[in-house]
Each structure stands twice: as C-alpha cells, then as structure tokens.
GROMACS .gro file of C-alpha atoms in nm:
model
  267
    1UNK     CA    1   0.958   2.422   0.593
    2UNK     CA    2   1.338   2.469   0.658
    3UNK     CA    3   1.454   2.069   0.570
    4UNK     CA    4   1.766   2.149   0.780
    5UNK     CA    5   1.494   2.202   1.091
    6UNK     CA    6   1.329   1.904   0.966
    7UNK     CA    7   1.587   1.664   0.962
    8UNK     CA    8   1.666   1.812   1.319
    9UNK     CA    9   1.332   1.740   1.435
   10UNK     CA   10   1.409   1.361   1.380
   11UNK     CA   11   1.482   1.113   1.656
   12UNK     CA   12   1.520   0.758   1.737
   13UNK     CA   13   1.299   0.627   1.968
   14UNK     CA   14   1.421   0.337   2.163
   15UNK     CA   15   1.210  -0.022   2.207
   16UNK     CA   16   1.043  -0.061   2.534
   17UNK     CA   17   1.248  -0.409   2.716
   18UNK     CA   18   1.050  -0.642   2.865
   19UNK     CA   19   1.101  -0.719   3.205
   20UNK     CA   20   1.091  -1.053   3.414
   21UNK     CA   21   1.039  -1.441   3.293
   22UNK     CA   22   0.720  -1.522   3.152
   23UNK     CA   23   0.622  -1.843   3.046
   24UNK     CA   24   0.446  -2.051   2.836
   25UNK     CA   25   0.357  -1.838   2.471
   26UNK     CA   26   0.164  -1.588   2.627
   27UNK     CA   27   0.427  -1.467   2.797
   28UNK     CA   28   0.632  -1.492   2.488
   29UNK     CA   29   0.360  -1.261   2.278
   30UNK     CA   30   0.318  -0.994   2.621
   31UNK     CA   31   0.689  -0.965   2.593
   32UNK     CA   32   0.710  -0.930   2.235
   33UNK     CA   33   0.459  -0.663   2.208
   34UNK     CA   34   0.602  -0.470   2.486
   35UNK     CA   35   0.971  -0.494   2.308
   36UNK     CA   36   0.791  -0.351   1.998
   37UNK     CA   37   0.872  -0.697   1.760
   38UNK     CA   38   0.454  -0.754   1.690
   39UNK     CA   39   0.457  -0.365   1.634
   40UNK     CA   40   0.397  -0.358   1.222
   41UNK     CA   41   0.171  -0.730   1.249
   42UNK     CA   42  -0.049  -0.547   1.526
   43UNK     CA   43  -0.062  -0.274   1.291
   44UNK     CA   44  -0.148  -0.497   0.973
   45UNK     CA   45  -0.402  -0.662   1.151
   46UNK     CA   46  -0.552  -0.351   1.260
   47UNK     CA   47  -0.563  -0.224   0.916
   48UNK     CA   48  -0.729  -0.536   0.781
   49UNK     CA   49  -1.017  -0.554   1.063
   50UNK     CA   50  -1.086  -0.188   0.939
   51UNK     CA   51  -1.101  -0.298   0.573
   52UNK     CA   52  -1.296  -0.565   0.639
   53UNK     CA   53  -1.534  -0.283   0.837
   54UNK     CA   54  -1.540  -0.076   0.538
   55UNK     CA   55  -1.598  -0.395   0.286
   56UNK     CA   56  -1.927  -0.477   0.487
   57UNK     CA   57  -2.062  -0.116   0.489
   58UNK     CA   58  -1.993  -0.076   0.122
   59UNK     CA   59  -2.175  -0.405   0.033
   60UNK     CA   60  -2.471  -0.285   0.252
   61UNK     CA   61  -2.473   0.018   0.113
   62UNK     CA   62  -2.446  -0.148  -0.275
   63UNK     CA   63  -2.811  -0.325  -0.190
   64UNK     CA   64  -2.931  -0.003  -0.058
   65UNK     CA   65  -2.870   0.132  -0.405
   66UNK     CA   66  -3.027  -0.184  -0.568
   67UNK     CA   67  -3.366  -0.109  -0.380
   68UNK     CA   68  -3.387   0.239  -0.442
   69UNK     CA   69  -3.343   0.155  -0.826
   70UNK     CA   70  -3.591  -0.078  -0.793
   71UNK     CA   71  -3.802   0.145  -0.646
   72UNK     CA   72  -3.775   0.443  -0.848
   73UNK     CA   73  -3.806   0.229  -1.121
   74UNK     CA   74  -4.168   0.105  -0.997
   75UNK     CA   75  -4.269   0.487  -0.929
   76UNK     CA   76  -4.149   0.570  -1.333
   77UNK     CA   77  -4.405   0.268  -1.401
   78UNK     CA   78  -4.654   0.460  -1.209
   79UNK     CA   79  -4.562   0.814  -1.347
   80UNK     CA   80  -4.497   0.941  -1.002
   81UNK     CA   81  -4.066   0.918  -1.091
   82UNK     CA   82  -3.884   1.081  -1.387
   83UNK     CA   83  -3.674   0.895  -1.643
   84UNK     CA   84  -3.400   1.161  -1.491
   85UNK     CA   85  -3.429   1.048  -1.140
   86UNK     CA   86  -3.395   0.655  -1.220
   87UNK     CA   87  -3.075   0.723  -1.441
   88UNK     CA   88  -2.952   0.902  -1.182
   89UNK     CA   89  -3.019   0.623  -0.897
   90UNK     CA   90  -2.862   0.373  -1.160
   91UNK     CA   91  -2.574   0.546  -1.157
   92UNK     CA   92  -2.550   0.612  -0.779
   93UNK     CA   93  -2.600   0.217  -0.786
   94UNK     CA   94  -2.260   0.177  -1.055
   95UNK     CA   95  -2.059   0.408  -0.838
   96UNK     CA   96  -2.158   0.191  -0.535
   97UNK     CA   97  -2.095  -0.129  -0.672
   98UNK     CA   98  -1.689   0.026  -0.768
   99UNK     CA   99  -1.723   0.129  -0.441
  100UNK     CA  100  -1.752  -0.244  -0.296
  101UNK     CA  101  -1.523  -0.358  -0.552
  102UNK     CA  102  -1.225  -0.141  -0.451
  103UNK     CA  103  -1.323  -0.208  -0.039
  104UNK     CA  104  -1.318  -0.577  -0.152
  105UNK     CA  105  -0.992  -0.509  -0.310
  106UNK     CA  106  -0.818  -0.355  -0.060
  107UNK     CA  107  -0.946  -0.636   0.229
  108UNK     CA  108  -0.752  -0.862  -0.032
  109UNK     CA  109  -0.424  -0.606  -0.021
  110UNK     CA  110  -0.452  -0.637   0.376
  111UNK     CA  111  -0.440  -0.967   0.401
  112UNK     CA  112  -0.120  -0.988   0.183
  113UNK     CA  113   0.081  -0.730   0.432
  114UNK     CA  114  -0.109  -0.921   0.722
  115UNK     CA  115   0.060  -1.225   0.600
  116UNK     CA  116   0.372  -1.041   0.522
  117UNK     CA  117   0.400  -0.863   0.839
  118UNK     CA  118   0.360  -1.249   1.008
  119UNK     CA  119   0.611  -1.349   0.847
  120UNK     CA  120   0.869  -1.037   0.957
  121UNK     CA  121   0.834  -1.044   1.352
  122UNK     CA  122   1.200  -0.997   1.408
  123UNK     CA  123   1.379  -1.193   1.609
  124UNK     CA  124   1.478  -1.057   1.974
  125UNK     CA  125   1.831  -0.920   1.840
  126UNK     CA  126   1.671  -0.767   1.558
  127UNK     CA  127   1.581  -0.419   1.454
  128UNK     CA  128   1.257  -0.310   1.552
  129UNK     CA  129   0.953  -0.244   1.295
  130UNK     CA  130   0.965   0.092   1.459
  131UNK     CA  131   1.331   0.150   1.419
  132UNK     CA  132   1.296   0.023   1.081
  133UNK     CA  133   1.050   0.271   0.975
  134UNK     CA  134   1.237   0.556   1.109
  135UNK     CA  135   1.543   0.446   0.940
  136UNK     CA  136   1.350   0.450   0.551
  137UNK     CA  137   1.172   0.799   0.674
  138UNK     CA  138   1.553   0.959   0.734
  139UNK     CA  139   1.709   0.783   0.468
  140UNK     CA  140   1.412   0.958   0.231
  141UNK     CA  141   1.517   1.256   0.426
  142UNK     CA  142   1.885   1.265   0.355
  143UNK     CA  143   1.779   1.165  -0.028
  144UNK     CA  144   1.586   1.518   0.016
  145UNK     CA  145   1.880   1.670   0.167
  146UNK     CA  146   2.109   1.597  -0.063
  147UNK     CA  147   1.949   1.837  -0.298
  148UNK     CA  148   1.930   2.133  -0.025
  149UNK     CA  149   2.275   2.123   0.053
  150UNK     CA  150   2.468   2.025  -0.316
  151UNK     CA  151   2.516   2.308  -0.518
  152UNK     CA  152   2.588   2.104  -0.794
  153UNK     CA  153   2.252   1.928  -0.765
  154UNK     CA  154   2.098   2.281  -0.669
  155UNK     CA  155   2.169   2.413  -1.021
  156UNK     CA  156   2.092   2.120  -1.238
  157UNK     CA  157   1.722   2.047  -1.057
  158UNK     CA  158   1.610   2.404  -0.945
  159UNK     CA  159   1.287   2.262  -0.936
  160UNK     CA  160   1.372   2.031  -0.664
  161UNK     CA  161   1.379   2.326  -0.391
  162UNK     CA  162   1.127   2.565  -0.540
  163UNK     CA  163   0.845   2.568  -0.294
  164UNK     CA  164   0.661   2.744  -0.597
  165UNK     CA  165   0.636   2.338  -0.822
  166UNK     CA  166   0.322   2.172  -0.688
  167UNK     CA  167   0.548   1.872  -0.677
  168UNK     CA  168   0.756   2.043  -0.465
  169UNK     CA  169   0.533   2.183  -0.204
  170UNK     CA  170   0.346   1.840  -0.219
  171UNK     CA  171   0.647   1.715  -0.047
  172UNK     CA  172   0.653   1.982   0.201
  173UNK     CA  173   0.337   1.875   0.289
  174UNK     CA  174   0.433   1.504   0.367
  175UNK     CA  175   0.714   1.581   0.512
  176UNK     CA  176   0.574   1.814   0.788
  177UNK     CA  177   0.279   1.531   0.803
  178UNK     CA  178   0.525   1.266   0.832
  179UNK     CA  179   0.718   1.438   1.084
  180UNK     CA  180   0.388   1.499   1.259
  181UNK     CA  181   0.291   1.097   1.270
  182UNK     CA  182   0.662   1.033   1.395
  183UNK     CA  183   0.619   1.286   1.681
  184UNK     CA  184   0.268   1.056   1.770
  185UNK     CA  185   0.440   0.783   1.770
  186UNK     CA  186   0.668   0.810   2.076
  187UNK     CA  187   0.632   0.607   2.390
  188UNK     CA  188   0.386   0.285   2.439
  189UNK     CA  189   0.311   0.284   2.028
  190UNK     CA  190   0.009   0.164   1.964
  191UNK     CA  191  -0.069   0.014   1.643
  192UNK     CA  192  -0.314   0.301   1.547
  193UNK     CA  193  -0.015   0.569   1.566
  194UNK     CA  194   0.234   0.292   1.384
  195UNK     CA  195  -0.018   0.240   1.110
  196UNK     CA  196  -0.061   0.582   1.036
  197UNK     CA  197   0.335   0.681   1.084
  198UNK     CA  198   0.403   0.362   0.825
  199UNK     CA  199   0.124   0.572   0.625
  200UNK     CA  200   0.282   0.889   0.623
  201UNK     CA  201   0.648   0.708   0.560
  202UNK     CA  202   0.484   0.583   0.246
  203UNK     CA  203   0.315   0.891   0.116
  204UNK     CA  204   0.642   1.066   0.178
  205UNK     CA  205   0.817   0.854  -0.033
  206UNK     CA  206   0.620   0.897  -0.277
  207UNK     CA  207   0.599   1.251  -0.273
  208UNK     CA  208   0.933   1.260  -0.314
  209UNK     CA  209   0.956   1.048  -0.609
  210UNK     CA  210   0.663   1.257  -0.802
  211UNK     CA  211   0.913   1.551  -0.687
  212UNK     CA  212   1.233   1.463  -0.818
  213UNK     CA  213   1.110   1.313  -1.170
  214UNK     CA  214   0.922   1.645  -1.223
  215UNK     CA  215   1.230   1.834  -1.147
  216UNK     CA  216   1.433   1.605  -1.367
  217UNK     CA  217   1.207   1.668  -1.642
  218UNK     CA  218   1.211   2.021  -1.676
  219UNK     CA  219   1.555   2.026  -1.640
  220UNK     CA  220   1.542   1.823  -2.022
  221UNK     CA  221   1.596   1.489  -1.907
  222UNK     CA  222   1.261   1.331  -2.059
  223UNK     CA  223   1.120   1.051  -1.957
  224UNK     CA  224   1.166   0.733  -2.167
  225UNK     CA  225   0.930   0.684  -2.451
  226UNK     CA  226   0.600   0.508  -2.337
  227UNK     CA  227   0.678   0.104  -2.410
  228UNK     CA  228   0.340  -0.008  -2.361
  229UNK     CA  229   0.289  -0.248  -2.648
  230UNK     CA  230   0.629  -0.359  -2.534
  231UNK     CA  231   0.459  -0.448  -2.186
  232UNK     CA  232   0.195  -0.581  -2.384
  233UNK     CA  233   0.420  -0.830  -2.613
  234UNK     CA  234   0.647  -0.922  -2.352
  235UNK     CA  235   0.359  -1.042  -2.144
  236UNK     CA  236   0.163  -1.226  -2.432
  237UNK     CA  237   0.525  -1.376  -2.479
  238UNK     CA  238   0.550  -1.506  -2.131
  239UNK     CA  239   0.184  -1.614  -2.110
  240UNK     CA  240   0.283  -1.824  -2.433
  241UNK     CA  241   0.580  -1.957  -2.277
  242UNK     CA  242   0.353  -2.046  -1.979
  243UNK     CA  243   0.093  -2.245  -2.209
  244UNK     CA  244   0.365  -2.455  -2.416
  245UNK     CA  245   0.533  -2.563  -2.111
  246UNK     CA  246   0.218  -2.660  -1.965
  247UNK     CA  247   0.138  -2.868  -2.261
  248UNK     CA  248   0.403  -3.028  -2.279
  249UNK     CA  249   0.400  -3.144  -1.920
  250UNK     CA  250   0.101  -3.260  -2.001
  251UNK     CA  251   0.184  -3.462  -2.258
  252UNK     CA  252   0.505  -3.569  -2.060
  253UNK     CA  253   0.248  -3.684  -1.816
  254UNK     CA  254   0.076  -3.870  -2.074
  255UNK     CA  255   0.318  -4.072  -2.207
  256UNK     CA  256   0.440  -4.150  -1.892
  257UNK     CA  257   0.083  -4.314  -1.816
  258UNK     CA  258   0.097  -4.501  -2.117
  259UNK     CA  259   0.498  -4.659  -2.091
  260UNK     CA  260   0.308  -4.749  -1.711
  261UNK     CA  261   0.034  -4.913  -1.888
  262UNK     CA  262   0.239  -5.118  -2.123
  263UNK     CA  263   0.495  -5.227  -1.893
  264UNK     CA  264   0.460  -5.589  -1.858
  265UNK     CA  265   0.142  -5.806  -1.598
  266UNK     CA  266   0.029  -5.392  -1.679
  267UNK     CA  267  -0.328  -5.445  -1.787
   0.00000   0.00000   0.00000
C-alpha cells in the first residue's frame, strides 16, 4: 500500500450536534450520545457485556470438560476407554480451565477501561472520543511517514519500507485494516464500529512499534541487554520498602495506643 494514498485516505469526521432543550438527565445522556461524548464509554461497556458473554460460556464449557473426564475415566474403570483417551480429555479439561482463566481475566481488564472510559466523558467543549482516536491513528501515520519521505531516515532503517520484513508488511496489514475500521466508522457511530476502529488504532500502533525496533536492529543498534534480575531486585527492593514501612506504622500505631492508655483517669 502506497502510505502517501493512505494518509490521503484519512479524514476527520465531524460530531453529530444535538438539537433542541431537553431536560431532566435523560435528556442530558440523549444529547450526549448524539454529540458523540458517551462514544468510547458506550463502547467500553459494550466490550465488557461481551466479555462477560464469553466468561460464562468458557466456565460452562470448563464443567463440560470436568464430566467428560469423569466419564471417560469411569469407562477406563470398565475397560471400555483407553488410558490415551482419558489423558487426552484431561488435557482438553487444562486447556479449558486457561481458557476460563484468561475470559475471567479479560472481564477484569474491561471493567478497568469501563471505569476509565466513565471517568473521560468529555465535557461539551471538548474533543470528541472519536476525534481523539483519529488524531493518535494520523499521528501513528505521520510517525510512519516520516520514514517514507526522509531520505536520511530511508538509508539508516531500510528495513522500515521494505514490504519484503514480516514486520514491515505486518504493518501494511494494520494499516489498510485500520483504515478500513475508520472508513466504518463514519456517520451515526455506533459503539460496535468505535470499538473495533479503537481496536484497529491499537493494533496499528503496535505494528508499528514491532516495525521500527526490528528495523533499528538490523541496522546495528541492539537492543539493551536483558535486565531481568534487575526487574527482579528492584521489585524485591520495593516490596521490602513496602513491609518496613508497614511495620513501622504499626508499631507507630502501637505506641500511640499505649501513651493513650497511660495518660492519666486512662484505665
């Protein structure tokens, strides 16, 4: 894809005003999801009533597992099941069970943006969610850009424009997909076509990021040395930290209670 006809392709798309006086908060939410504000909270809450879906069937389908182990298991105690066939329903049952635990997980993530995306509703003079979003999707554009059109940058990162580097041509790929959620998302947005725009923002992003540090490494600049056990230190440090000053609020709090108890008619 030609990134000059890509960044052509992109377009502002302007909030729909609401019109007339409403009162009382209902009007105040009809207007503010017509203007676009609830836009990104719509679309958070969406994504968390999905999760929540998905977190159900997985469970369900985690004690569906559970009774065919159990009874496989009975038919190997009757000879009419191989050992090979209850191994293999145990681990049908383990991959299940991740399953749940990563739907449960992500129910837990949604909540979090729900709760952030509450707290964002812009106010009436405010930048639109949707404006917003199409302002980090062309700023990740121009970022792209930048190593199209600088022949400087062109000859120190050729990988950055070879179509050729998986990285590369990953990128492509969520950009054209990207530019394909944007075009969706034109008109009365719902939250369905927002959600999956902010999606495709997001994957494009970080497209671009696996992109550029593959073409910075093999142009020789290496990536710093791995400073796990750093990590690792530096948070058994802090957890430390966290424990002394604990105790010794504690104890604080303790000798407080006792300087109480002595004061004098103290019993």
């Amino acid at each position: 894809m030609d990134p000059l006809l890509l960044a052509v392709e992109l377009w502002w798309i302007a909030p729909v005003a609401a019109g007339g006086v409403a009162a009382g908060a209902v009007g105040l939410r009809r207007r503010s999801t017509k203007s676009g504000r609830r836009l990104e909270y719509d679309a958070a809450r969406h994504d968390l009533k999905a999760a929540q879906q998905t977190a159900v069937e997985r469970r369900m389908a985690v004690k569906l597992a559970r009774a065919d182990v159990a009874r496989i298991s009975a038919e190997r105690s009757a000879r009419r099941a191989t050992p090979e066939q209850v191994a293999g329903a145990k681990r049908m049952l383990r991959a299940k069970e991740n399953d749940a635990k990563a739907a449960a997980a992500d129910v837990r993530a949604k909540q979090v943006r729900l709760n952030a995306a509450r707290a964002a509703i812009p106010a009436a003079s405010a930048p639109r969610p949707l404006e917003r979003l199409q302002a980090q999707h062309e700023a990740i554009v121009v970022r792209w850009m930048n190593y199209e059109t600088d022949a400087g940058l062109q000859i120190a990162y050729p990988a950055m424009t070879d179509v050729k580097q998986p990285a590369t041509a990953a990128y492509l790929r969520a950009a054209a997909h990207a530019v394909e959620m944007r075009r969706a998302a034109t008109g009365r947005v719902s939250a369905e076509d927002f959600a999956a725009y902010r999606d495709a923002v997001a994957d494009l992003e970080r497209a671009f990021e696996a992109a550029e540090h593959s073409a910075r490494v093999q142009a020789g600049e290496t990536p710093q040395p791995s400073s796990a056990w750093q990590d690792a230190a530096q948070d058994m440090i802090s957890r430390s930290a966290d424990a002394i000053d604990r105790a010794a609020g504690a104890a604080a709090s303790a000798l407080a209670a006792w300087n109480e108890r002595k004061r004098p008619g103290k019993q």
